Coordinates of C-alpha atoms and ligand atoms in Angstrom, one line a residue:
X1 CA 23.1 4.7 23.0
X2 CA 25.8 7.1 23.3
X3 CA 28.0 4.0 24.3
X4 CA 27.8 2.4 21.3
X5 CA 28.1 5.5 19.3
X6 CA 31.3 5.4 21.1
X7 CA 32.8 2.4 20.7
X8 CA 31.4 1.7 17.1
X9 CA 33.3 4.9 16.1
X10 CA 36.8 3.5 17.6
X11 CA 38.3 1.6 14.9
X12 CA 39.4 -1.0 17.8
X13 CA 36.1 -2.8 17.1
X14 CA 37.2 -3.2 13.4
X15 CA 40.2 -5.1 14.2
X16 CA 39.7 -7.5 16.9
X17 CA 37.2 -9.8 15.2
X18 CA 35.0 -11.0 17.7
X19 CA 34.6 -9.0 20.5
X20 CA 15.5 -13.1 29.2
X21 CA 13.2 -14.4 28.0
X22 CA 12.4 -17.3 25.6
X23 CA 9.5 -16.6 23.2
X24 CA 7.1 -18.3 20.4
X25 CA 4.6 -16.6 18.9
X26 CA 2.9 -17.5 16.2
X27 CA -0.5 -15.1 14.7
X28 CA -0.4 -17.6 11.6
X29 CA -0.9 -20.8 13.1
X30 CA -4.3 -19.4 15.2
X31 CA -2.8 -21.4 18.1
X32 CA -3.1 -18.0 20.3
X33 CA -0.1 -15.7 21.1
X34 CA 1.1 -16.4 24.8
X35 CA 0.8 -13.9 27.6
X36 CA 4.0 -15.2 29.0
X37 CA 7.2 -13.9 27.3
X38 CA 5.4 -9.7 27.1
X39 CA 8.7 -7.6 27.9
X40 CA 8.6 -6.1 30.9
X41 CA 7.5 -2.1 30.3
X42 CA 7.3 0.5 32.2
X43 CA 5.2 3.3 30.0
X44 CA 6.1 6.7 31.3
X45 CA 6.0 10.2 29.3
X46 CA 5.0 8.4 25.7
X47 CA 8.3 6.4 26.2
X48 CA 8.2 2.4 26.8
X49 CA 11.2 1.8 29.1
X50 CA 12.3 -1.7 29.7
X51 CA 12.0 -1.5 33.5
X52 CA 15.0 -4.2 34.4
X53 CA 17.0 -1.7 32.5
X54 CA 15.8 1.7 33.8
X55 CA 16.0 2.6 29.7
X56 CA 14.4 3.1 26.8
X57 CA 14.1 0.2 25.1
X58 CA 16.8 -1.5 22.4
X59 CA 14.6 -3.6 20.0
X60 CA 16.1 -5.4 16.8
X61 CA 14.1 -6.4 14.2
X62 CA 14.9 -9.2 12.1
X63 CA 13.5 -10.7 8.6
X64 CA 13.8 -11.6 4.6
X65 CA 14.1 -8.8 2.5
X66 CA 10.3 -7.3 1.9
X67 CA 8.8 -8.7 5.0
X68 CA 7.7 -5.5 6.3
X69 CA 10.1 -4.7 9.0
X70 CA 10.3 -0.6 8.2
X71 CA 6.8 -0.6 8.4
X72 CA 5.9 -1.7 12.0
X73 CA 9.7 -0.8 13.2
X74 CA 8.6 2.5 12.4
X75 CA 4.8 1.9 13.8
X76 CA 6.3 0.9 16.9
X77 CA 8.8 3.7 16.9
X78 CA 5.9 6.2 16.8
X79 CA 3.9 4.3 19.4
X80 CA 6.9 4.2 21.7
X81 CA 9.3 7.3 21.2
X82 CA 12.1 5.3 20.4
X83 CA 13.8 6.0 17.1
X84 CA 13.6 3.7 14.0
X85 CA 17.0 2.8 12.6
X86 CA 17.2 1.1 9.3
X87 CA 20.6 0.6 7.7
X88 CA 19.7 0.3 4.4
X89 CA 17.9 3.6 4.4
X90 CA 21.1 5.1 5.8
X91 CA 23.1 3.5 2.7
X92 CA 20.6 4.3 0.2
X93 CA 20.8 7.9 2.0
X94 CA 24.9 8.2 1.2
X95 CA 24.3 6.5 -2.5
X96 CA 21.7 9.7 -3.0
X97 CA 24.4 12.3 -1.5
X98 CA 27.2 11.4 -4.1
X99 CA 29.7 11.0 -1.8
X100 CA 32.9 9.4 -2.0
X101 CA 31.4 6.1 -1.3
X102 CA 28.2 6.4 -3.8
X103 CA 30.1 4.4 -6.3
X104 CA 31.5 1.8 -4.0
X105 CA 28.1 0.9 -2.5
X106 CA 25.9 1.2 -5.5
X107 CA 27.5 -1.8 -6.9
X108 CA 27.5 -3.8 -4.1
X109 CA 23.8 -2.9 -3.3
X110 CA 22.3 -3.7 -6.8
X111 CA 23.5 -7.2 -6.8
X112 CA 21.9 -7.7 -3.4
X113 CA 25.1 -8.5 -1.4
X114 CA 25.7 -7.5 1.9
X115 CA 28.5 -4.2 2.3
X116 CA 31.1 -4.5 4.9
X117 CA 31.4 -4.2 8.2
X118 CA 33.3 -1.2 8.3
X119 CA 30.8 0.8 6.5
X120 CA 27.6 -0.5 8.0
X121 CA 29.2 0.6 11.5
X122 CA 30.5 4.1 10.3
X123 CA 27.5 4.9 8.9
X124 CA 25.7 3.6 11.9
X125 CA 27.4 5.6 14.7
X126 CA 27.1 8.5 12.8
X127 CA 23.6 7.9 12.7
X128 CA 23.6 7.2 16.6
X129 CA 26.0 9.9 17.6
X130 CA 23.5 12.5 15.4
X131 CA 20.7 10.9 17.4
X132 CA 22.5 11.5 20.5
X133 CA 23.0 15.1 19.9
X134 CA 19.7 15.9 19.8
X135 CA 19.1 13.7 23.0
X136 CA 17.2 10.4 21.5
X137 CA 17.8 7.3 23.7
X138 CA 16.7 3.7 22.9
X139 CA 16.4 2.3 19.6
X140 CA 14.5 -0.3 17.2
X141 CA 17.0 -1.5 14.6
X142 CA 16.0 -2.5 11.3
X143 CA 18.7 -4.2 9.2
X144 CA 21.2 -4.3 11.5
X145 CA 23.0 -6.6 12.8
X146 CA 23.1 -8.8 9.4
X147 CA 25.5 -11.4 10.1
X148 CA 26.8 -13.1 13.7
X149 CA 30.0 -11.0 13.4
X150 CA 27.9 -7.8 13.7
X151 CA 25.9 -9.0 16.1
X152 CA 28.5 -10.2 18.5
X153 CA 30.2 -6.4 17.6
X154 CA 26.2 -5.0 18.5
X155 CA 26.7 -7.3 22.0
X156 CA 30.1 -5.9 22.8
X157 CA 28.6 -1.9 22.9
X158 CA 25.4 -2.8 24.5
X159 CA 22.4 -5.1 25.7
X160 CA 19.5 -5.4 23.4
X161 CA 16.4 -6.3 25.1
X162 CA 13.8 -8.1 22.5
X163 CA 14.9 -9.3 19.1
X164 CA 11.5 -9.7 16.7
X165 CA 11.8 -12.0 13.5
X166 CA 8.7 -11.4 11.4
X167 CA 7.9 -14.2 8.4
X168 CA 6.2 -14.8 6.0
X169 CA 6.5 -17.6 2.9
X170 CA 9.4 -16.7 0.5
X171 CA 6.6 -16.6 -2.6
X172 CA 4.8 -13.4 -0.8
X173 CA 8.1 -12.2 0.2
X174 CA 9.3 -11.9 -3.5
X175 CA 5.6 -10.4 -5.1
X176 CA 5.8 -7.9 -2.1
X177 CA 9.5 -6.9 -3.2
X178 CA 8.1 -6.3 -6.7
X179 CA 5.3 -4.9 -6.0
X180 CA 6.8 -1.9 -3.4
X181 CA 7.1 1.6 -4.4
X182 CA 8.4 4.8 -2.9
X183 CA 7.1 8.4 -3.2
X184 CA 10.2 10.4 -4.4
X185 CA 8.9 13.6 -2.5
X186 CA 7.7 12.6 0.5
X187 CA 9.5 9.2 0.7
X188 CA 6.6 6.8 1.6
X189 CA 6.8 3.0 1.3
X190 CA 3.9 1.8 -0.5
X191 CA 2.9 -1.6 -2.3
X192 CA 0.8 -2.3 -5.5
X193 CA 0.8 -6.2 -5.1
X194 CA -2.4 -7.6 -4.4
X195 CA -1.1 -10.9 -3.1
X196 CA -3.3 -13.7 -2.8
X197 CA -0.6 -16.8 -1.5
X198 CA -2.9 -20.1 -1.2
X199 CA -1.5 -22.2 1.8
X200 CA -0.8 -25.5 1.8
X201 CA 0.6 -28.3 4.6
X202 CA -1.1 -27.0 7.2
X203 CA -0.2 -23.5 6.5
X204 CA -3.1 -20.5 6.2
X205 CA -3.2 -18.7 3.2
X206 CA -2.2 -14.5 2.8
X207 CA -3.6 -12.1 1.4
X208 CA -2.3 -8.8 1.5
X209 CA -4.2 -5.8 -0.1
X210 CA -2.4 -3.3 -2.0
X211 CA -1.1 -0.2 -0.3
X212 CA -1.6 2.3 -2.6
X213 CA -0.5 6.1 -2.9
X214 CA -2.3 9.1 -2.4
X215 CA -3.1 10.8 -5.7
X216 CA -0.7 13.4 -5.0
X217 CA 2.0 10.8 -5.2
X218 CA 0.8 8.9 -7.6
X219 CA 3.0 10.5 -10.4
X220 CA 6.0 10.6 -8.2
X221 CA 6.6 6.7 -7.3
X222 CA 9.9 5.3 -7.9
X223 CA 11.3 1.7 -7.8
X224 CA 14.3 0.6 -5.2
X225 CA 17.3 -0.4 -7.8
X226 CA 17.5 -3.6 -5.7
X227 CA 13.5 -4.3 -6.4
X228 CA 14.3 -6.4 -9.4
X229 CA 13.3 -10.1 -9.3
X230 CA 17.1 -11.6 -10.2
X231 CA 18.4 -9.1 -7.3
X232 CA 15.5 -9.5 -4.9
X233 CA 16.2 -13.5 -5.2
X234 CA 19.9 -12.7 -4.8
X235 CA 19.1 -10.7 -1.4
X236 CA 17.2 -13.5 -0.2
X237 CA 19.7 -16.2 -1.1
X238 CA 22.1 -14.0 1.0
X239 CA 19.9 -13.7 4.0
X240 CA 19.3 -17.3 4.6
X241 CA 23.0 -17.8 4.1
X242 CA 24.3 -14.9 6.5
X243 CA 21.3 -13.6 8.5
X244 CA 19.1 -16.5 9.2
X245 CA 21.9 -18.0 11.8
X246 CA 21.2 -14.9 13.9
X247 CA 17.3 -16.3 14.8
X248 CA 19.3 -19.1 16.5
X249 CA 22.1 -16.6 18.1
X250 CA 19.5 -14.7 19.3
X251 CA 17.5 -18.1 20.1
X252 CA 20.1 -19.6 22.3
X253 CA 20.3 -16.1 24.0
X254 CA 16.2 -16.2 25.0
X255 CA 15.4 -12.9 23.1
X256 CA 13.9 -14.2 19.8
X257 CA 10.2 -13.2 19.4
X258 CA 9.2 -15.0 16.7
X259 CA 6.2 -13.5 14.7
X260 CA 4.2 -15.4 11.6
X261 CA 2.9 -12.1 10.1
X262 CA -1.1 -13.3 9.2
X263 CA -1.9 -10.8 6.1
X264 CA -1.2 -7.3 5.3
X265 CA -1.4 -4.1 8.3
X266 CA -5.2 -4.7 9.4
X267 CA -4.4 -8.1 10.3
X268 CA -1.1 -7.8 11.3
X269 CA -0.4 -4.7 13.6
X270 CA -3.2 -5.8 16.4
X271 CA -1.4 -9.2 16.4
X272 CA 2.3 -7.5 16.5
X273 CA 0.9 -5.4 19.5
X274 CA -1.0 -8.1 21.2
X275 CA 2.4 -10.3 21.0
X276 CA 4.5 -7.6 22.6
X277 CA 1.7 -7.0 25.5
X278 CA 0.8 -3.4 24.1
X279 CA -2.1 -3.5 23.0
X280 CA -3.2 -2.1 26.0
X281 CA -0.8 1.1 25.4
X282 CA -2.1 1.9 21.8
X283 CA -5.7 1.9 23.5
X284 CA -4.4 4.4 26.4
X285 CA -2.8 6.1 24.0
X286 CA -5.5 6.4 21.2
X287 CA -7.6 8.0 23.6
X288 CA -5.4 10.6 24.9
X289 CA -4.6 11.4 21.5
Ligands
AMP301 P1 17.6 -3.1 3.2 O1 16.9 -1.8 3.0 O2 17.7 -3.5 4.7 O3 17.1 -4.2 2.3 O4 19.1 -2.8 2.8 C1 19.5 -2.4 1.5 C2 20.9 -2.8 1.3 O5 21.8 -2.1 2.2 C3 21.3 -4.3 1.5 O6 21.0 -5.1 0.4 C4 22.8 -4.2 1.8 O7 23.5 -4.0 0.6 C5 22.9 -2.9 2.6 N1 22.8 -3.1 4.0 C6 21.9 -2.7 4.9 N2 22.1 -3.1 6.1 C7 23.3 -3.8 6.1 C8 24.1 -4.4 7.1 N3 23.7 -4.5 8.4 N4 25.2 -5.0 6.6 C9 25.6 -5.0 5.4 N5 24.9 -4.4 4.4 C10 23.7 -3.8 4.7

């Protein structure tokens, strides 16, 4: 962590341009999830280290916009005492602080386009250098790396152990987008879709339930700028153009988990933990808790 804190920070990284284990699963298809690819975890002290590293682990997630990869990166993170890092909460964090930037990135951000490199990894290592302070090790990405050049930048600071690429069909993707709102106050992510997606060719059906707000938050939900149909199809446009090569980067490399997400949480989290072998550890730790 602190190395890529590091070397992210030294503006060599900016200039120089480019710098296991193979796994399916698929909870959609009902074929079974295999036993085979589980990383290999070592679970001491609430912490799941990656015990051919000796470290905490250093988890990306990747997906289309709205897929739900804050909410089980940030399940996970609680389970395993590894921090949750999602870039685009740390820009929409610097367009709320009126910074110099603010103005910069809230024009790139509502038309759904990608900002560059040089910011993402600024505001990164700070990010990673706070979290080093106060002594956090390991990491589960979210949003980051977005394109190959960033990932082949992410490569050149450090080893990441398990890529996950949740999916889901781009119709859910787009009613979930619209349908997600965020407490103001307290900042939680909730959803007032109540998607019913019929399948087709083979394909199951979704359903997700909404995921609605407390009553004390009711009053104080707010829409993401970027949440807007024309922009949400605009993000998604720009994923498959520039993210989607990374499942195959990642691919060729043996750590792509894929992950068909069934349905909404219920459905979803048991099949999440069952493909990454811990279901076991939310048991344990469920009843220590
Ligand atoms: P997200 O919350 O991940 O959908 O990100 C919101 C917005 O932040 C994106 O649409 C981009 O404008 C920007 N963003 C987040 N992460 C990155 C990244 N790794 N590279 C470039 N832009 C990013």
């Amino acid at each position: 962590m602190a190395g890529i804190a590091r070397v992210a920070r030294s503006s060599s990284i900016f200039g120089v341009g480019r710098c296991s284990y193979s796994t399916t699963a698929s909870a959609a298809s009902g074929t079974g999830l295999r036993a085979d690819h589980a990383p290999p975890f070592l679970h001491s002290g609430g912490v799941a280290r990656d015990v051919s590293k000796d470290r905490n682990v250093q988890w990306v997630f990747l997906g289309c916009p709205g897929v739900g990869k804050g909410t089980y990166a940030s399940r996970l993170s609680s389970l395993l005492g590894v921090p949750h890092i999602a870039t685009g909460d740390l820009v929409r964090e610097e367009l709320a602080s009126s910074g110099p930037l603010s103005q910069q990135l809230s024009e790139i951000v509502n038309q759904g386009k990608l900002v560059s490199d040089e910011i993402i990894i600024n505001l990164l290592s700070k990010r990673l250098e706070a979290g080093d302070a106060r002594g956090e090790t390991g990491f589960i990405l979210d949003g980051f790396p977005r394109t190959i050049k960033q990932a082949e930048i992410l490569d050149g600071v450090t080893d990441i152990d398990l890529v996950v690429n949740l999916k889901l069909p781009e119709g859910v993707l787009v009613e979930k987008c619209l349908g997600r709102r965020i407490c103001s106050q307290c900042g939680k992510n909730f959803n007032i879709a109540n998607i019913d997606f019929k399948g087709g060719d083979g394909k199951p059906g979704i359903s997700m339930a909404p995921l609605l707000p407390p009553s004390h938050c009711t009053s104080k939900l707010i829409t993401r700028a970027d949440d807007t149909e024309e922009v949400v199809k605009a993000r998604l446009r720009i994923y498959n153009e520039q993210s989607q090569p990374l499942e195959e980067y990642y691919r060729t490399k043996g750590k792509l988990l894929e992950f068909d997400l069934p349905g909404g949480i219920p459905e979803s989290w048991p099949r999440l933990l069952e493909a990454l072998s811990l279901d076991d550890y939310e048991e344990k730790r469920s009843a220590v808790a």
